[in-house]
PDB file of C-alpha atoms and ligand atoms in Angstrom:
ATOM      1  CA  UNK A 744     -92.679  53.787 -88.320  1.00 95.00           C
ATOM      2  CA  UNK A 745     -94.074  50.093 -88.995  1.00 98.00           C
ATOM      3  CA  UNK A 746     -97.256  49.285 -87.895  1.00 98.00           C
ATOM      4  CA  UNK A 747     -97.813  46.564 -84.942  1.00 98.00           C
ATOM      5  CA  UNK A 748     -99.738  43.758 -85.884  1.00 98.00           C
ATOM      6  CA  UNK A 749    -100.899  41.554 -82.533  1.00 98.00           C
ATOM      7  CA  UNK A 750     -99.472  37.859 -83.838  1.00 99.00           C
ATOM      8  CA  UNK A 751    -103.127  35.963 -82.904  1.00 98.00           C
ATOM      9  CA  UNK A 752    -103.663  38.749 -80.929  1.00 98.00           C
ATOM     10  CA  UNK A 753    -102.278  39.487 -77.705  1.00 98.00           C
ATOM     11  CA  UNK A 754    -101.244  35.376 -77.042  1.00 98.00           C
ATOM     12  CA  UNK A 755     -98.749  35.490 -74.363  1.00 98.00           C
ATOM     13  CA  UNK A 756    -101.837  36.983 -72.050  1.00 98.00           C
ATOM     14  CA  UNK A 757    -105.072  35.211 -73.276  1.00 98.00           C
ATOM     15  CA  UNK A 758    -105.552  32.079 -75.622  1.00 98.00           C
ATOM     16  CA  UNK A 759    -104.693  32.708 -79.130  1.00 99.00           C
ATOM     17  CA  UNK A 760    -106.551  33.533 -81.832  1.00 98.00           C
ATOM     18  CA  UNK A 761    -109.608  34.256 -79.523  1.00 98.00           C
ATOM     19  CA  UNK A 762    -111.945  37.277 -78.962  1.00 98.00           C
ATOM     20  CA  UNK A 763    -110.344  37.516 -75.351  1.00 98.00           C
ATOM     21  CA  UNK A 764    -106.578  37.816 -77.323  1.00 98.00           C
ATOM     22  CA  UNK A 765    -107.659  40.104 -79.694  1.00 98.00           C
ATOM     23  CA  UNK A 766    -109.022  42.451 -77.078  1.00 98.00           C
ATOM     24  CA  UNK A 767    -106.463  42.502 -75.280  1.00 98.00           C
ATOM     25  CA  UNK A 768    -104.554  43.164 -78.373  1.00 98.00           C
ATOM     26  CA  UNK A 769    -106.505  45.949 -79.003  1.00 97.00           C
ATOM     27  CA  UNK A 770    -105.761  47.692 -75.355  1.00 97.00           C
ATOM     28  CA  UNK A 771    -102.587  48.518 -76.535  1.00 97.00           C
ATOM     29  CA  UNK A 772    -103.536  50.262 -78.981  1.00 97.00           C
ATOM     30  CA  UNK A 773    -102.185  48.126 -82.078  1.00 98.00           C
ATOM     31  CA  UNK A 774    -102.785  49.004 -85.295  1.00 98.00           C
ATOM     32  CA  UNK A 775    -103.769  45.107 -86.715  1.00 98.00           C
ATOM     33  CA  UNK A 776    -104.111  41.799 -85.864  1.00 98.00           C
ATOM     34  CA  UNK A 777    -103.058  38.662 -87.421  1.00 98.00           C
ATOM     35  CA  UNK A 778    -104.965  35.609 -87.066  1.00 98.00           C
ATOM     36  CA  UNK A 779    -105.388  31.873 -88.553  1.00 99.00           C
ATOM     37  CA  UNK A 780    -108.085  31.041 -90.423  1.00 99.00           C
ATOM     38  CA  UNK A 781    -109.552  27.434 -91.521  1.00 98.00           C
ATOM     39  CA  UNK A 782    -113.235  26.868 -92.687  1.00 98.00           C
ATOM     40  CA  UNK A 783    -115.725  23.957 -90.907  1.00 98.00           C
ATOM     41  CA  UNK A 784    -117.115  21.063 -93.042  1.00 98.00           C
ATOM     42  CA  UNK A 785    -120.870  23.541 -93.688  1.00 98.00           C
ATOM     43  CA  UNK A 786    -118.237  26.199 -94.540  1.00 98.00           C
ATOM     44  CA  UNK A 787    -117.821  28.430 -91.855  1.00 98.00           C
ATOM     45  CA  UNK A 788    -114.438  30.596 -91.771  1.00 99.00           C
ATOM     46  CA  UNK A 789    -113.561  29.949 -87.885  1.00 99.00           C
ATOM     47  CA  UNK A 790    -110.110  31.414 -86.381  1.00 99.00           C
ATOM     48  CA  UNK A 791    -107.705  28.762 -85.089  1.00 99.00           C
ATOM     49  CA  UNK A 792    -104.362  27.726 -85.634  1.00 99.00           C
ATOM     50  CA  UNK A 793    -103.825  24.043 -86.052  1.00 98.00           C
ATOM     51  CA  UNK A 794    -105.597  21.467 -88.562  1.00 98.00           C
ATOM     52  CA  UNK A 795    -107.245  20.108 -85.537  1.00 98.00           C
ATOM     53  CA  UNK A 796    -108.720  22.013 -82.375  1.00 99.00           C
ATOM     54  CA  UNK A 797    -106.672  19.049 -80.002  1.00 98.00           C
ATOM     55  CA  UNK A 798    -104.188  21.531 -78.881  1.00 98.00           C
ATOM     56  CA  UNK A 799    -106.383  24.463 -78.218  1.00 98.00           C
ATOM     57  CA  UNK A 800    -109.547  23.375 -77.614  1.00 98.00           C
ATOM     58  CA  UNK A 801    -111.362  20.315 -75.228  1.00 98.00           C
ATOM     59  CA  UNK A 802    -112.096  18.448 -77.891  1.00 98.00           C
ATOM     60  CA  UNK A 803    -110.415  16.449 -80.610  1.00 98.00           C
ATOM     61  CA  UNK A 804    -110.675  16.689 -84.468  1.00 98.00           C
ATOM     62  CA  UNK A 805    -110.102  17.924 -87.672  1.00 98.00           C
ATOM     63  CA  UNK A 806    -111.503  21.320 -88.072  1.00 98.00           C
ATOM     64  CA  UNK A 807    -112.577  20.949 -91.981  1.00 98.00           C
ATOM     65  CA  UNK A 808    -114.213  17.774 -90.730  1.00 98.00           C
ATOM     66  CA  UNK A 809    -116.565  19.098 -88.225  1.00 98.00           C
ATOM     67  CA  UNK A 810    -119.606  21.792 -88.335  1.00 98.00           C
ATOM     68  CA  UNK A 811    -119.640  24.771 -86.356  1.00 98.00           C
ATOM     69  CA  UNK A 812    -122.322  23.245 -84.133  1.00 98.00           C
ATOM     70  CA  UNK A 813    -119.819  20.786 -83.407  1.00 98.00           C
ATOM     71  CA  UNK A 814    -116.631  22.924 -82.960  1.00 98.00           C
ATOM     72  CA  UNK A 815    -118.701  25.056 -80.416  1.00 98.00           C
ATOM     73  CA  UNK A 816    -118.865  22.397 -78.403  1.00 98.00           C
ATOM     74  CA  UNK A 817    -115.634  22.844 -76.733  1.00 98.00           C
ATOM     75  CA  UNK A 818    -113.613  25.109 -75.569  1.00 98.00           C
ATOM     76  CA  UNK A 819    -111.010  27.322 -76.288  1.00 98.00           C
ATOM     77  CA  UNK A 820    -109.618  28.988 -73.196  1.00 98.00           C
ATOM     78  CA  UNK A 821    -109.387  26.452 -70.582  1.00 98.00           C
ATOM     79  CA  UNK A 822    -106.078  24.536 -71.652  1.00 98.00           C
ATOM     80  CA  UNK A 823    -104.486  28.263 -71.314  1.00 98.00           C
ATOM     81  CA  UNK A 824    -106.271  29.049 -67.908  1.00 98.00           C
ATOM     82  CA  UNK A 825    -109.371  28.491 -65.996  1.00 98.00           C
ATOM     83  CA  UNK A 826    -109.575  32.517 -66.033  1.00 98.00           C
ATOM     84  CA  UNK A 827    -110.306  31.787 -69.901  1.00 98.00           C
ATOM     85  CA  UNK A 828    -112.834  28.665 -69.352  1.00 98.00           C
ATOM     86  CA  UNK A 829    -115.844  28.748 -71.474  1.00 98.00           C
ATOM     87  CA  UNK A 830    -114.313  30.725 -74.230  1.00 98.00           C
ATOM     88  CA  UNK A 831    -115.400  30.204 -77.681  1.00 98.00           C
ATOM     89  CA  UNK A 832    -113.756  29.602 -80.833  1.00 98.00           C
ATOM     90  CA  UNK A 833    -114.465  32.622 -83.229  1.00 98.00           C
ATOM     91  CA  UNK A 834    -116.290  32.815 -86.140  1.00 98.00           C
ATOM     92  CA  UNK A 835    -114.265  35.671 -89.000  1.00 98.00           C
ATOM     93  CA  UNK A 836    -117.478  37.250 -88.991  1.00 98.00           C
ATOM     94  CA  UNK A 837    -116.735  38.234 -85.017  1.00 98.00           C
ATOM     95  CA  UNK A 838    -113.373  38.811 -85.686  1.00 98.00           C
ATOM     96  CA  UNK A 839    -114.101  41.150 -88.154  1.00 98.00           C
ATOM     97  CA  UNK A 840    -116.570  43.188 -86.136  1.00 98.00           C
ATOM     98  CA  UNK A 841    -113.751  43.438 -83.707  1.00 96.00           C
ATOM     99  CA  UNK A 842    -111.360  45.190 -85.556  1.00 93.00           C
ATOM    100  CA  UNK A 843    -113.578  46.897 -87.805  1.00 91.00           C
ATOM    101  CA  UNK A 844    -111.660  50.030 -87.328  1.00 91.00           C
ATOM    102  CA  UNK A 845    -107.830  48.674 -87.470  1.00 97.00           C
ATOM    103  CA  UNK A 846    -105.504  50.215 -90.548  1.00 97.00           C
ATOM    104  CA  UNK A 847    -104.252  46.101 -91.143  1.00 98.00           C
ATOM    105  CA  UNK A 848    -106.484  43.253 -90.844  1.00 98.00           C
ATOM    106  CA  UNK A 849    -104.047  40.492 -91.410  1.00 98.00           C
ATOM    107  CA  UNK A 850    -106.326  36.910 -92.154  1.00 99.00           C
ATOM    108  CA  UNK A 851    -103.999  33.969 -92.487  1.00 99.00           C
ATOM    109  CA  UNK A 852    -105.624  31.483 -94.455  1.00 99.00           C
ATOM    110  CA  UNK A 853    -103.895  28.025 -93.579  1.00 98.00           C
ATOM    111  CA  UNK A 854    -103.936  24.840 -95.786  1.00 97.00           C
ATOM    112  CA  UNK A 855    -106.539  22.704 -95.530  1.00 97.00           C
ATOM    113  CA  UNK A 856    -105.373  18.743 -95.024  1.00 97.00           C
ATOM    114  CA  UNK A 857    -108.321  17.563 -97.390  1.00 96.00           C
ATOM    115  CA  UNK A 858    -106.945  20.213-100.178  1.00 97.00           C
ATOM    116  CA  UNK A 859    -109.965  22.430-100.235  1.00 97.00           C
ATOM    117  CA  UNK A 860    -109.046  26.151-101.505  1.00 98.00           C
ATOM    118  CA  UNK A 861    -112.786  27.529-100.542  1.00 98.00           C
ATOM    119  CA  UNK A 862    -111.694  29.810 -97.519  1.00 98.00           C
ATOM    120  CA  UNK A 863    -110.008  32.080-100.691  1.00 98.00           C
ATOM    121  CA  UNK A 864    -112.999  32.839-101.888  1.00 98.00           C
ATOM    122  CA  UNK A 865    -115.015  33.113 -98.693  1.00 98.00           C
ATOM    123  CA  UNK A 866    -112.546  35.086 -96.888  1.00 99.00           C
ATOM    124  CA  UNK A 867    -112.399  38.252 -99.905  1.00 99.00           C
ATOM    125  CA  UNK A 868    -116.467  37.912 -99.935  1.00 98.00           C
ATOM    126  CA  UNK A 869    -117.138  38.195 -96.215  1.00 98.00           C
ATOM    127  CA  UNK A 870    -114.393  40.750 -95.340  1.00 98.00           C
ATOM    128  CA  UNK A 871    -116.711  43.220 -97.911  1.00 98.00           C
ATOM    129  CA  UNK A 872    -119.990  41.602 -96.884  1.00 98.00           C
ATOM    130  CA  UNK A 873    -118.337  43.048 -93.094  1.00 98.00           C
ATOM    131  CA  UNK A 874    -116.817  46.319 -94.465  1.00 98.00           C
ATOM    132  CA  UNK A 875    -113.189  45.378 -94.049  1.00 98.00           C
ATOM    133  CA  UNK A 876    -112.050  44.869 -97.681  1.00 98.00           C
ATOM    134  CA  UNK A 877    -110.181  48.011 -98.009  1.00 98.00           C
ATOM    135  CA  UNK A 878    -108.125  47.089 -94.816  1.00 98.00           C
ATOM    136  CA  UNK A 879    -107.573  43.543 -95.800  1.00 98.00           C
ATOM    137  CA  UNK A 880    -104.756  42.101 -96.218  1.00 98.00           C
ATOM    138  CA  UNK A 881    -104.425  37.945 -96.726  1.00 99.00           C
ATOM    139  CA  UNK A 882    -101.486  35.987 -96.409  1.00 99.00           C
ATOM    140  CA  UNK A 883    -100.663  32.413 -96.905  1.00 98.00           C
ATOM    141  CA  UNK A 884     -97.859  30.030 -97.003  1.00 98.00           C
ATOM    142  CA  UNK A 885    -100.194  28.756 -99.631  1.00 97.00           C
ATOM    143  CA  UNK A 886     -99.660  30.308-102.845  1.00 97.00           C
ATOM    144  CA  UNK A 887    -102.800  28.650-104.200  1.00 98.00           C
ATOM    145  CA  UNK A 888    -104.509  30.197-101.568  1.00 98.00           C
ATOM    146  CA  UNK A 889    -103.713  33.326-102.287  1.00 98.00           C
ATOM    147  CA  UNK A 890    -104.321  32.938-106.296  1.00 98.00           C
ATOM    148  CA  UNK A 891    -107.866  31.662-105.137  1.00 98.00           C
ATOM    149  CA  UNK A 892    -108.239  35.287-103.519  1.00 98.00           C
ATOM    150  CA  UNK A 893    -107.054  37.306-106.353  1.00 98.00           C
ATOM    151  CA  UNK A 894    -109.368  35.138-108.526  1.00 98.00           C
ATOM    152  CA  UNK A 895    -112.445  36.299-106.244  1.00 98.00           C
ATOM    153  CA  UNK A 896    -111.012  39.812-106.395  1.00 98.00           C
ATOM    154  CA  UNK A 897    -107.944  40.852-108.025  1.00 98.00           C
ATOM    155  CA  UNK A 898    -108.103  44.205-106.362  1.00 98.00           C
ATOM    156  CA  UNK A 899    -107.396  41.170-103.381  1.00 98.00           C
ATOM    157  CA  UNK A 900    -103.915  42.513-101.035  1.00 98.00           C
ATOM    158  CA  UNK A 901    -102.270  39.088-100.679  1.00 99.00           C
ATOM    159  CA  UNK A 902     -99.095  38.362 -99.180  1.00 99.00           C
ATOM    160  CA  UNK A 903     -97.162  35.459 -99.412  1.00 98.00           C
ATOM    161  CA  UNK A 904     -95.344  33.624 -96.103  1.00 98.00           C
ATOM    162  CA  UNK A 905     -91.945  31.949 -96.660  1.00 97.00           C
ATOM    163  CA  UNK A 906     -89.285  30.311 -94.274  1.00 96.00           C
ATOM    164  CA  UNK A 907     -86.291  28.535 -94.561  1.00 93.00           C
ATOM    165  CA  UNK A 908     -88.048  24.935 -95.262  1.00 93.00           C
ATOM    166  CA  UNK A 909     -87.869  26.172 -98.792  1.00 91.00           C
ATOM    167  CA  UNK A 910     -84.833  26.772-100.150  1.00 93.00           C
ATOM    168  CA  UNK A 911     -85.375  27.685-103.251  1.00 93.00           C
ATOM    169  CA  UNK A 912     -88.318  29.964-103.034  1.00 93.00           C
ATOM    170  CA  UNK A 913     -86.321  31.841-100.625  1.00 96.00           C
ATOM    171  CA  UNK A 914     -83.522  32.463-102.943  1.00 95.00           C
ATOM    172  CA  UNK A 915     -85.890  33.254-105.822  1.00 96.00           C
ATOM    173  CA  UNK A 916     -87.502  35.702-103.638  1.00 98.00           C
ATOM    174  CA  UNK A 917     -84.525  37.343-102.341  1.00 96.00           C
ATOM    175  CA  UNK A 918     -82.916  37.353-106.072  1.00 96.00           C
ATOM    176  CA  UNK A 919     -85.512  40.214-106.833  1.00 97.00           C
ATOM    177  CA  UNK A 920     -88.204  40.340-104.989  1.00 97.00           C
ATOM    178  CA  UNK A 921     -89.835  42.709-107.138  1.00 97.00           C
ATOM    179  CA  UNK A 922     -89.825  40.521-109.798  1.00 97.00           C
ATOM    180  CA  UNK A 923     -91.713  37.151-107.391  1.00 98.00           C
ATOM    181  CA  UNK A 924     -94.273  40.118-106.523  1.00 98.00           C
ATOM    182  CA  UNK A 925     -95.187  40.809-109.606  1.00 98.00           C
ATOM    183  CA  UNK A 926     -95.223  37.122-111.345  1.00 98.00           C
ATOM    184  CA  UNK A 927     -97.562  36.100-108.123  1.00 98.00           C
ATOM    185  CA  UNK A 928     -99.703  39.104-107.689  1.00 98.00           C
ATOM    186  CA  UNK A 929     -98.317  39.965-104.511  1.00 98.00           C
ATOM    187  CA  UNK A 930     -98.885  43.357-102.515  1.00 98.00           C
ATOM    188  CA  UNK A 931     -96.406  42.349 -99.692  1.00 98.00           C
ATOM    189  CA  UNK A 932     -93.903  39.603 -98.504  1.00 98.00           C
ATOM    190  CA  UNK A 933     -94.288  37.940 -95.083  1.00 98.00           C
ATOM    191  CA  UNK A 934     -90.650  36.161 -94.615  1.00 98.00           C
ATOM    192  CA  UNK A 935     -89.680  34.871 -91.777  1.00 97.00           C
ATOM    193  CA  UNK A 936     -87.387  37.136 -89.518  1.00 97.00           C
ATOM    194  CA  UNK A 937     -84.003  36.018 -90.202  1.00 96.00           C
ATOM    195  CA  UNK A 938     -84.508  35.946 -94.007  1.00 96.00           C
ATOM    196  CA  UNK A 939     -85.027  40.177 -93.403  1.00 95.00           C
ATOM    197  CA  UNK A 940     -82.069  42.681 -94.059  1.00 96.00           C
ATOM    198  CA  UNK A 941     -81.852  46.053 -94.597  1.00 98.00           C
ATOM    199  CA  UNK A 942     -81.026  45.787 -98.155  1.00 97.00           C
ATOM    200  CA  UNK A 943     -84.003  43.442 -98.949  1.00 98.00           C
ATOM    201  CA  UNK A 944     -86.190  45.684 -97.081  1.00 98.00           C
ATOM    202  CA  UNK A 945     -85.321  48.995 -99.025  1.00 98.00           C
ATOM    203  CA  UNK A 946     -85.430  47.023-102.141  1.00 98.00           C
ATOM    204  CA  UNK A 947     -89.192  46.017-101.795  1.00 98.00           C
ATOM    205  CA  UNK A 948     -89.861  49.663-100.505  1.00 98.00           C
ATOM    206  CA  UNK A 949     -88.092  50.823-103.721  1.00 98.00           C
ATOM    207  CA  UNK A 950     -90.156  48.449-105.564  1.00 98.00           C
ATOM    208  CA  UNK A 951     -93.625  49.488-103.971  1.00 98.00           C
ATOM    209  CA  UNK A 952     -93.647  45.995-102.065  1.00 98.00           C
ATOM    210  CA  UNK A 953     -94.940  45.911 -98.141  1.00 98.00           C
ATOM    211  CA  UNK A 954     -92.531  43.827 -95.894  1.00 98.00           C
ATOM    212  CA  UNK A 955     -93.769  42.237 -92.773  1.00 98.00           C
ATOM    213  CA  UNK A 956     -92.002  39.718 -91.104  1.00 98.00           C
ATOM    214  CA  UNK A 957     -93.302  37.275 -88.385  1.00 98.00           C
ATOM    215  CA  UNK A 958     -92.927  36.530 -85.760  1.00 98.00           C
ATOM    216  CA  UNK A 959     -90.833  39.906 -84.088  1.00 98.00           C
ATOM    217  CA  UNK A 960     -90.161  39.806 -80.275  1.00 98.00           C
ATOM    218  CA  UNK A 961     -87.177  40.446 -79.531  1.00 98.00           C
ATOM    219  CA  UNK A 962     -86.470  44.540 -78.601  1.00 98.00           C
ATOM    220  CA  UNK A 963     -82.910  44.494 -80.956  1.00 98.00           C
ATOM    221  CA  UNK A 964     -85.033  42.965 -84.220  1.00 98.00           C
ATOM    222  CA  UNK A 965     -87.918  45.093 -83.652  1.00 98.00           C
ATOM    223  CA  UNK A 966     -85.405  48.321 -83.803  1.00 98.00           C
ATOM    224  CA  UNK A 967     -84.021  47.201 -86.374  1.00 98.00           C
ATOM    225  CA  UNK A 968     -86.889  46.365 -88.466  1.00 98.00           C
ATOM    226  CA  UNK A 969     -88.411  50.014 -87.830  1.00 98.00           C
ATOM    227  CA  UNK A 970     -84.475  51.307 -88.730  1.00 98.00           C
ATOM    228  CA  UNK A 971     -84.443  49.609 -91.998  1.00 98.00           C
ATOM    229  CA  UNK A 972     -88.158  50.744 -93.107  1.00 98.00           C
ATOM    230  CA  UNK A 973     -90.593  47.535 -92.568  1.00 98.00           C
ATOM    231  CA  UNK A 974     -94.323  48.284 -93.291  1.00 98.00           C
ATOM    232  CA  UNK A 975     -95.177  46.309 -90.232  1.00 98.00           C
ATOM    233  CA  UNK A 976     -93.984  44.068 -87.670  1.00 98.00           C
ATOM    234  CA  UNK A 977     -96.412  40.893 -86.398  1.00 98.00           C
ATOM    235  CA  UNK A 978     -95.584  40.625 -82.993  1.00 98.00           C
ATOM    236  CA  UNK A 979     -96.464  38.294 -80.211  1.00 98.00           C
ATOM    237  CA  UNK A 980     -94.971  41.333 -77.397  1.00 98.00           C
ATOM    238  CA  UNK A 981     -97.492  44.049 -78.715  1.00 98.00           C
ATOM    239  CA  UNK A 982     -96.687  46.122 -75.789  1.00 98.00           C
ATOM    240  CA  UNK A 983     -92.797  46.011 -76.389  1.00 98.00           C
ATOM    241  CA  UNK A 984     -93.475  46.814 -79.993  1.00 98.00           C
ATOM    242  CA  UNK A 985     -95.671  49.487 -79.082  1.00 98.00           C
ATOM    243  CA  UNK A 986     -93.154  51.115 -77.016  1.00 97.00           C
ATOM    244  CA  UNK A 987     -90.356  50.897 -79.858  1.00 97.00           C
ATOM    245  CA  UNK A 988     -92.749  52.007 -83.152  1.00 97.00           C
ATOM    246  CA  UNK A 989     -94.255  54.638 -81.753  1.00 93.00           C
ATOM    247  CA  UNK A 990     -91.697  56.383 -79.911  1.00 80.00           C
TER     248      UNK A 990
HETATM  249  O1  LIG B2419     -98.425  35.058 -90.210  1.00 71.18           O
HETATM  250  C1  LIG B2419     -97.224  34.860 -89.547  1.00 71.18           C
HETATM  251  C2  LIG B2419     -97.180  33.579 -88.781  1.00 71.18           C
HETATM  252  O2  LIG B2419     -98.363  33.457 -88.062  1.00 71.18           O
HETATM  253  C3  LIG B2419     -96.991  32.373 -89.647  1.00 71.18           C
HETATM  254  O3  LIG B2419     -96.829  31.195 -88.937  1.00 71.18           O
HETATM  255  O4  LIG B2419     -97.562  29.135 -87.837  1.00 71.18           O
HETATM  256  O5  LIG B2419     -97.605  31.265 -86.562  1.00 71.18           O
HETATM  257  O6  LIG B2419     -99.250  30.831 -88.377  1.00 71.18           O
HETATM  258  P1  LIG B2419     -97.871  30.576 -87.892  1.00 71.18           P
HETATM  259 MG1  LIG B2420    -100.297  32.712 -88.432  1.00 71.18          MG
END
């Protein structure tokens, strides 16, 4: 049965990629979380989406711009609902003590706009300075990224995220997938839903490869994904998926 990973936490009830997400996330009993990571301007690994905290946040700016004394400034829960005013933007370090105990810790590490790869390194170091290494698992639409990581650590789980913007990648990937794990390091492939079928799926099993796609709502993909053998499915309906995986 594939394992339900909370898609920055439980979003479609609190605001995403919070502490207020994740526990709710964790009330359902999932068995990880994914999350987005970025790192402040004093280098600080902080959880949030976007390049800037406009969107999510009261406050305007690029994240790898400001400090954390200036990111917690703001914040993060009001533009989703007064219920959620006051709300912080989290550190990894609180993330981490969250979900301490959760089989798949799933730390997205996003670009940064100024080109900075330091989150690789910091990400592998804290997550063993907090305990978590062993449940780790870091993706990345970044493949730089996620060489940074292995660099730190090779013993690093790194997974690479793909969708159709690129073409070719895709069709190198899906040529033999076992063969793009292995050049890159990889311990798992994130695609994008539609770029999963059954046949891809039992060809990374067969080749020792994890397969979780993103982002899984839908109850006739999540069945299917847990009929053709996906390691895990990163959900923003953890309930749903709940209900279907571990039936
Ligand atoms: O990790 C899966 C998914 O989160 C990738 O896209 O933009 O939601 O971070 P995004
Ligand atoms: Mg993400």
């Amino acid at each position: 049965m594939p394992l339900v990973i909370a898609h920055r936490g439980a979003n479609l009830e609190a605001p995403e990629n919070t502490l207020p997400a994740f526990e709710r996330a964790l009330a359902y009993g999932v068995h990880g979380f994914e999350n987005d990571v970025h790192i402040t301007a004093d280098g600080v690994l902080v959880v949030i989406h976007d390049d800037t905290i406009d969107r999510t946040s009261t406050g305007t700016g690029l994240v790898c711009e400001m400090t954390y004394d200036q990111l917690m400034q703001y914040d993060y829960g009001s533009w989703f609902s007064p219920e959620f005013s006051g709300t912080k933007i989290p550190t990894l370090r609180e993330f981490f003590a969250l979900c301490h105990d959760l089989p798949l810790i799933n730390v997205e590490i996003k670009e940064e706009p100024n080109g900075s790869k330091a989150a690789a390194a910091a990400v592998v170091q804290l997550a063993k300075e907090c305990g978590v290494f062993s449940n780790l698992l870091v993706s990345s639409f970044d493949m730089e990224m996620l060489q940074g990581c292995l660099a730190e650590d090779p013993t690093t789980r790194v997974a690479f995220l793909y969708a159709m913007e690129d073409p070719d990648m895709c069709e190198e990937i899906m040529d033999c997938p076992a063969t793009f794990a292995k050049k890159h390091g990889l311990a798992a492939l994130h695609p994008f839903i539609t770029l999963c079928s059954g046949n891809f799926i039992a060809e990374c099993n067969a080749a020792g490869i994890m397969v979780n796609p993103w982002t899984v709502n839908q109850e006739h993909a999540i069945t299917a994904l847990r009929n053709w053998g996906a390691h895990a499915v990163i959900t923003d309906e953890p309930a749903l998926a709940m209900g279907i995986c571990c039936a």
